Amino acid sequence: MNFDFSDEQKAFGEQTRRMLDALDPIADARSTLAGQIPYSAKAWRGLARLGFQAVTIPSEHGGLGLSPLDLCTAAAEVGRSLAPVPSLSSAYVCSEAIRLFGSEAQQARWLPGIADGSIIGTWAAPERGVELMQTTVRTQFLKDSLWGAKAPVLDGVVADLAIVLAATDRAAPILTLCELNATGVHRRELESLDPSRPVAELTFEAARAEPLGTADWRAWETIQARAAVLLAFEQVGAADRALWMARDYALTRKSFGRPIGSYQAVKHKLAAVYAKNEVARAHAYYGAWAIASDADTLQLAAAGARLAATEALSFAAQENIQTHGGVGFTWESDCHLFYRRARHAALILGPTSVWKQRALTGLTEQLESTLS
């Protein structure tokens, strides 16, 4: 049995790496920190030329008609490069939501633009001050209009379209589609630890919207789980890059006439990072399989990938700074960019406490099924 990606999938990842390396997206990440650009338009266009945004979109809507599995190796390279692009918002969440749950008219209208990168999508689910649950959604969808506020909304500053989770007079919230350049939508950029993934507050005052097919809360949980797996690949890619940064520095930085990498304590630190990265990679692979096979264990697999990848990137980013020593804490070093991305990625799809509960629920259901 082969648990690896195909040669074509690996080649797609390698092409993505070469393209991103040529564009030096870390320089663009620094530009976002300085407030000069909201995201890297050149990296986003480069990904569009490779077909990154079009991978899962059906061919009749300008896409490649492939599986999310074919996107995983490229997602890892986006994470490795720290490219400041709306990959999670547009390609992993908005595009997939419309593809899976949108009507034929909605797919025909929006997917071609998302596929070629000319339209950036996002999602607006969380609301300030409350834990996101079915009973705490306060944004209202009434008479084809949205009322309320959502924050933080990833890439809400630059997105053209949003999937908005809103309450109705029905028992459960539904997903709606809203054009963010329309009348009644107000944006306000929020401060973030990682400006390379900007967030905003969106306020809706009689903003025109429409239901996303028949998508409800359960549809949102499915979208979130699938996005968590692809984000896990980005996190693993970034964790690998942080490990190699630390390793390369440890081989060149000398202390008492010896490279610091020759000391056992440093070797142990880097070995611990490697071990966590490999555990996270295994969970990400399992999540990718669960998506590709439409397995009943998707929620459990996604929770495992989310938790393992979040821990791996957080640990790798911290150890990268520690290995670099004093210089690792400076603005000139790239170490803090990985730390920012790690802390931001740990929260943007929901805190780890939520995913731990999902993992516990999934394991309990699996155990009960085995015993019954």
Coordinates of C-alpha atoms in Angstrom, one line a residue:
M1 CA 0.0 0.0 0.0
N2 CA 1.4 3.4 -1.0
F3 CA 1.0 6.2 1.6
D4 CA 2.9 8.8 -0.4
F5 CA 1.8 11.4 -2.9
S6 CA 2.0 10.6 -6.6
D7 CA 4.9 11.8 -8.8
E8 CA 2.5 14.4 -10.4
Q9 CA 1.5 15.8 -7.0
K10 CA 5.1 16.0 -5.9
A11 CA 6.0 17.8 -9.1
F12 CA 3.3 20.3 -8.5
G13 CA 4.8 21.0 -5.1
E14 CA 8.3 21.4 -6.5
Q15 CA 7.1 23.8 -9.2
T16 CA 5.4 25.8 -6.5
R17 CA 8.6 25.9 -4.5
R18 CA 10.7 27.1 -7.4
M19 CA 8.2 29.8 -8.3
L20 CA 7.9 31.1 -4.8
D21 CA 11.7 31.0 -4.2
A22 CA 12.2 33.1 -7.3
L23 CA 9.8 35.8 -6.0
D24 CA 11.3 35.9 -2.4
P25 CA 8.0 36.1 -0.6
I26 CA 9.7 36.7 2.8
A27 CA 10.6 40.2 1.5
D28 CA 6.9 40.7 0.8
A29 CA 6.0 39.4 4.3
R30 CA 8.2 42.2 5.7
S31 CA 6.5 44.7 3.5
T32 CA 3.2 43.7 5.0
L33 CA 4.6 44.3 8.5
A34 CA 5.6 47.8 7.4
G35 CA 2.1 48.4 6.1
Q36 CA 3.3 48.9 2.5
I37 CA 1.1 46.1 1.0
P38 CA -1.8 44.0 2.3
Y39 CA -0.6 40.8 0.6
S40 CA 1.8 39.7 -2.1
A41 CA -0.1 40.3 -5.4
K42 CA 2.9 38.9 -7.4
A43 CA 3.0 35.7 -5.5
W44 CA -0.8 35.3 -5.8
R45 CA -0.6 35.8 -9.6
G46 CA 2.3 33.3 -9.7
L47 CA 0.2 30.8 -7.9
A48 CA -2.7 31.5 -10.3
R49 CA -0.4 30.8 -13.3
L50 CA 0.5 27.4 -11.8
G51 CA -3.2 26.6 -11.2
F52 CA -3.0 26.6 -7.4
Q53 CA -6.4 28.4 -6.9
A54 CA -8.0 26.2 -9.6
V55 CA -7.0 22.8 -8.4
T56 CA -10.3 21.6 -6.9
I57 CA -12.6 23.8 -9.1
P58 CA -14.5 21.8 -11.8
S59 CA -13.2 22.2 -15.4
E60 CA -16.6 23.6 -16.5
H61 CA -15.9 26.6 -14.2
G62 CA -12.3 27.2 -15.3
G63 CA -10.6 24.9 -12.9
L64 CA -8.5 21.7 -13.1
G65 CA -11.2 19.4 -11.6
L66 CA -8.7 17.6 -9.3
S67 CA -8.9 16.5 -5.6
P68 CA -7.9 18.6 -2.6
L69 CA -5.2 15.9 -2.2
D70 CA -3.5 17.4 -5.3
L71 CA -3.3 20.7 -3.4
C72 CA -1.5 19.4 -0.3
T73 CA 2.1 19.5 -1.6
A74 CA 1.6 23.0 -2.9
A75 CA 0.1 24.1 0.4
A76 CA 3.2 22.9 2.2
E77 CA 5.3 25.1 -0.1
V78 CA 3.1 28.1 0.5
G79 CA 3.7 27.6 4.2
R80 CA 7.4 27.0 3.8
S81 CA 7.9 30.3 1.9
L82 CA 5.7 32.3 4.4
A83 CA 4.1 33.8 1.3
P84 CA 1.6 36.5 2.4
V85 CA -1.3 35.3 0.2
P86 CA -5.0 34.6 0.9
S87 CA -4.6 30.9 0.3
L88 CA -6.6 29.7 3.3
S89 CA -9.3 32.3 2.8
S90 CA -9.9 31.9 -0.9
A91 CA -8.6 28.5 -2.0
Y92 CA -9.3 26.3 1.1
V93 CA -12.5 27.9 2.5
C94 CA -14.4 30.1 0.1
S95 CA -13.8 28.1 -3.0
E96 CA -14.5 24.8 -1.4
A97 CA -17.7 26.1 0.3
I98 CA -19.1 27.2 -3.1
R99 CA -17.9 24.1 -4.9
L100 CA -19.4 21.7 -2.3
F101 CA -22.6 23.6 -1.3
G102 CA -23.3 26.4 -3.7
S103 CA -26.0 26.3 -6.3
E104 CA -25.2 25.9 -10.0
A105 CA -25.8 29.6 -10.5
Q106 CA -23.5 30.5 -7.6
Q107 CA -20.8 28.2 -8.9
A108 CA -21.0 29.6 -12.4
R109 CA -20.8 33.1 -11.1
W110 CA -18.0 32.9 -8.7
L111 CA -15.7 29.9 -9.3
P112 CA -14.1 31.1 -12.6
G113 CA -12.9 34.3 -10.9
I114 CA -11.6 32.4 -7.9
A115 CA -9.9 29.9 -10.2
D116 CA -7.9 32.5 -12.0
G117 CA -7.1 34.5 -8.9
S118 CA -9.0 37.7 -10.0
I119 CA -11.5 37.2 -7.2
I120 CA -10.4 36.7 -3.6
G121 CA -12.8 35.0 -1.2
T122 CA -12.9 34.7 2.5
W123 CA -15.2 33.6 5.3
A124 CA -16.8 35.5 8.2
A125 CA -17.8 33.2 11.1
P126 CA -16.4 34.4 14.4
E127 CA -17.8 37.3 16.4
R128 CA -16.1 39.3 19.0
G129 CA -16.6 38.5 22.7
V130 CA -18.3 35.1 22.2
E131 CA -17.2 31.5 21.6
L132 CA -18.4 30.4 18.2
M133 CA -21.3 28.0 18.6
Q134 CA -24.7 27.5 16.9
T135 CA -26.4 29.4 19.8
T136 CA -24.0 32.4 19.8
V137 CA -24.2 33.5 16.2
R138 CA -25.5 37.1 16.5
T139 CA -25.3 38.3 12.9
Q140 CA -28.7 38.1 11.3
F141 CA -29.9 37.2 7.8
L142 CA -33.3 38.7 7.3
K143 CA -35.2 39.4 4.1
D144 CA -32.1 38.8 1.9
S145 CA -30.0 41.2 4.0
L146 CA -27.2 40.8 6.6
W147 CA -27.1 42.7 9.9
G148 CA -24.3 42.5 12.4
A149 CA -20.6 42.4 12.7
K150 CA -17.9 39.8 12.2
A151 CA -14.3 39.9 13.6
P152 CA -11.7 38.8 13.1
V153 CA -12.1 38.1 9.4
L154 CA -9.0 36.8 7.7
D155 CA -8.1 38.8 4.6
G156 CA -11.2 40.8 5.0
V157 CA -9.3 43.9 4.0
V158 CA -8.7 42.6 0.4
A159 CA -11.5 40.0 -0.2
D160 CA -14.2 40.5 -2.8
L161 CA -16.5 37.9 -1.5
A162 CA -17.3 36.3 1.9
I163 CA -19.1 33.2 3.2
V164 CA -20.9 34.6 6.2
L165 CA -22.3 32.5 9.0
A166 CA -25.6 34.1 10.0
A167 CA -28.6 33.3 12.2
T168 CA -32.1 33.1 10.8
D169 CA -35.5 32.3 12.2
R170 CA -34.7 28.7 11.7
A171 CA -33.2 26.5 14.4
A172 CA -29.6 26.5 13.0
P173 CA -27.4 29.2 11.4
I174 CA -26.9 29.1 7.7
L175 CA -24.1 30.1 5.3
T176 CA -24.6 33.1 3.1
L177 CA -22.8 34.7 0.2
C178 CA -22.1 38.5 0.4
E179 CA -20.1 40.7 -2.0
L180 CA -17.9 42.8 0.2
N181 CA -17.8 45.8 -2.2
A182 CA -21.5 46.2 -2.1
T183 CA -23.5 48.8 -0.3
G184 CA -24.0 48.1 3.4
V185 CA -20.7 46.5 4.0
H186 CA -18.1 48.4 6.1
R187 CA -14.5 47.2 6.7
R188 CA -12.1 48.1 9.4
E189 CA -8.6 46.7 9.5
L190 CA -7.6 45.2 12.9
E191 CA -4.2 45.0 14.4
S192 CA -2.7 41.5 14.2
L193 CA 0.5 39.8 15.5
D194 CA 1.0 38.6 11.9
P195 CA 0.1 41.4 9.4
S196 CA 1.1 39.0 6.5
R197 CA -2.2 37.4 7.2
P198 CA -4.3 40.6 7.8
V199 CA -7.6 40.5 9.6
A200 CA -10.5 42.9 9.6
E201 CA -13.9 43.7 11.2
L202 CA -16.8 43.5 8.8
T203 CA -20.0 45.3 9.7
F204 CA -23.2 44.6 7.8
E205 CA -26.0 47.1 7.6
A206 CA -28.7 45.8 5.3
A207 CA -26.0 44.3 3.1
R208 CA -27.4 42.2 0.2
A209 CA -26.7 38.5 0.5
E210 CA -28.1 35.1 -0.5
P211 CA -28.1 31.7 1.1
L212 CA -25.2 29.5 0.0
G213 CA -27.3 26.6 -1.4
T214 CA -28.7 24.9 1.6
A215 CA -25.5 25.0 3.7
D216 CA -26.0 25.1 7.4
W217 CA -23.9 24.6 10.6
R218 CA -23.0 21.0 9.7
A219 CA -21.8 22.2 6.3
W220 CA -19.7 24.9 8.1
E221 CA -18.0 22.2 10.3
T222 CA -17.2 20.1 7.1
I223 CA -15.7 23.2 5.4
Q224 CA -13.7 24.0 8.5
A225 CA -12.4 20.5 8.9
R226 CA -11.2 20.3 5.2
A227 CA -9.5 23.7 5.5
A228 CA -7.8 22.6 8.8
V229 CA -6.1 19.8 6.9
L230 CA -4.7 22.1 4.2
L231 CA -3.7 24.7 6.8
A232 CA -1.9 21.8 8.6
F233 CA 0.2 21.2 5.5
E234 CA 1.1 24.9 5.4
Q235 CA 2.1 24.7 9.1
V236 CA 4.2 21.7 8.5
G237 CA 5.9 23.4 5.6
A238 CA 6.7 26.4 7.8
A239 CA 7.9 24.2 10.6
D240 CA 10.3 22.4 8.2
R241 CA 11.7 25.7 7.0
A242 CA 12.2 26.9 10.6
L243 CA 14.1 23.6 11.4
W244 CA 16.4 24.0 8.5
M245 CA 17.0 27.7 9.4
A246 CA 18.1 26.6 12.8
R247 CA 20.1 23.7 11.5
D248 CA 22.0 25.9 9.0
Y249 CA 22.7 28.5 11.6
A250 CA 23.9 25.9 14.1
L251 CA 26.5 24.7 11.5
T252 CA 28.0 28.1 10.9
R253 CA 27.8 29.9 14.3
K254 CA 30.8 29.0 16.4
S255 CA 31.2 29.1 20.2
F256 CA 34.5 28.3 21.8
G257 CA 35.9 27.5 18.4
R258 CA 33.3 24.9 17.6
P259 CA 30.0 25.1 15.6
I260 CA 27.2 25.2 18.1
G261 CA 25.6 22.4 16.2
S262 CA 28.3 20.1 17.5
Y263 CA 27.1 20.4 21.1
Q264 CA 24.8 17.7 22.3
A265 CA 22.3 20.1 23.8
V266 CA 21.7 21.8 20.4
K267 CA 21.5 18.5 18.6
H268 CA 18.8 17.4 21.1
K269 CA 16.8 20.5 20.5
L270 CA 16.8 20.1 16.8
A271 CA 16.0 16.4 17.0
A272 CA 13.0 17.3 19.1
V273 CA 11.8 19.7 16.5
Y274 CA 12.3 17.1 13.8
A275 CA 10.3 14.5 15.8
K276 CA 7.3 16.9 16.2
N277 CA 7.4 17.8 12.5
E278 CA 7.2 14.2 11.5
V279 CA 4.3 13.5 13.8
A280 CA 2.5 16.5 12.4
R281 CA 3.2 15.3 8.8
A282 CA 1.8 11.9 9.6
H283 CA -1.4 13.5 10.9
A284 CA -1.6 15.8 7.9
Y285 CA -1.3 12.8 5.5
Y286 CA -4.1 11.1 7.4
G287 CA -6.2 14.2 7.1
A288 CA -5.5 14.3 3.4
W289 CA -6.6 10.7 3.0
A290 CA -9.8 11.4 4.9
I291 CA -10.7 14.2 2.6
A292 CA -9.8 12.3 -0.6
S293 CA -11.8 9.2 0.5
D294 CA -14.7 11.2 2.1
A295 CA -14.1 9.2 5.2
D296 CA -16.5 9.3 8.2
T297 CA -13.4 10.0 10.4
L298 CA -12.8 13.4 8.7
Q299 CA -13.6 15.4 11.8
L300 CA -11.2 13.3 13.9
A301 CA -8.5 13.3 11.3
A302 CA -8.8 17.1 10.8
A303 CA -8.6 17.6 14.6
G304 CA -5.5 15.5 14.8
A305 CA -3.8 17.3 11.9
R306 CA -4.8 20.7 13.3
L307 CA -3.5 20.0 16.8
A308 CA -0.2 18.3 15.8
A309 CA 0.6 20.9 13.1
T310 CA -0.1 23.8 15.5
E311 CA 2.2 22.3 18.1
A312 CA 4.9 21.5 15.6
L313 CA 5.1 25.0 14.1
S314 CA 4.9 26.7 17.5
F315 CA 7.7 24.5 18.8
A316 CA 9.8 24.9 15.7
A317 CA 9.4 28.7 15.7
Q318 CA 10.4 29.0 19.3
E319 CA 13.4 26.7 19.0
N320 CA 14.5 28.5 15.9
I321 CA 14.7 31.7 17.8
Q322 CA 16.5 30.0 20.7
T323 CA 19.1 28.4 18.4
H324 CA 19.9 31.8 16.9
G325 CA 20.4 33.2 20.3
G326 CA 20.4 37.0 20.7
V327 CA 20.3 37.7 17.0
G328 CA 17.1 35.6 16.7
F329 CA 15.2 38.2 18.7
T330 CA 16.1 41.1 16.4
W331 CA 14.0 42.7 13.7
E332 CA 16.6 41.9 11.1
S333 CA 16.3 38.2 11.7
D334 CA 13.6 36.3 9.9
C335 CA 12.9 34.1 13.0
H336 CA 10.2 36.4 14.3
L337 CA 8.2 36.0 11.0
F338 CA 7.8 32.3 11.7
Y339 CA 6.9 32.9 15.3
R340 CA 4.2 35.4 14.2
R341 CA 2.8 32.9 11.6
A342 CA 2.8 30.2 14.3
R343 CA 0.8 32.2 16.8
H344 CA -1.6 33.5 14.2
A345 CA -2.2 30.0 12.6
A346 CA -2.9 28.6 16.0
L347 CA -6.0 30.7 16.3
I348 CA -7.5 31.6 12.9
L349 CA -9.6 28.4 12.5
G350 CA -10.5 28.3 16.1
P351 CA -8.4 27.8 19.3
T352 CA -6.8 24.5 20.2
S353 CA -9.4 23.9 22.9
V354 CA -12.1 23.6 20.3
W355 CA -10.1 21.1 18.3
K356 CA -9.2 19.1 21.4
Q357 CA -12.9 18.8 22.1
R358 CA -13.5 17.6 18.5
A359 CA -10.7 15.1 18.8
L360 CA -12.2 13.8 22.1
T361 CA -15.6 13.5 20.6
G362 CA -14.3 11.7 17.5
L363 CA -12.3 9.2 19.6
T364 CA -15.3 8.6 21.8
E365 CA -17.5 7.9 18.9
Q366 CA -14.9 5.6 17.3
L367 CA -14.6 3.7 20.6
E368 CA -18.3 3.3 21.0
S369 CA -18.6 2.1 17.4
T370 CA -15.9 -0.5 18.0
L371 CA -17.5 -1.8 21.2
S372 CA -21.0 -1.9 19.8

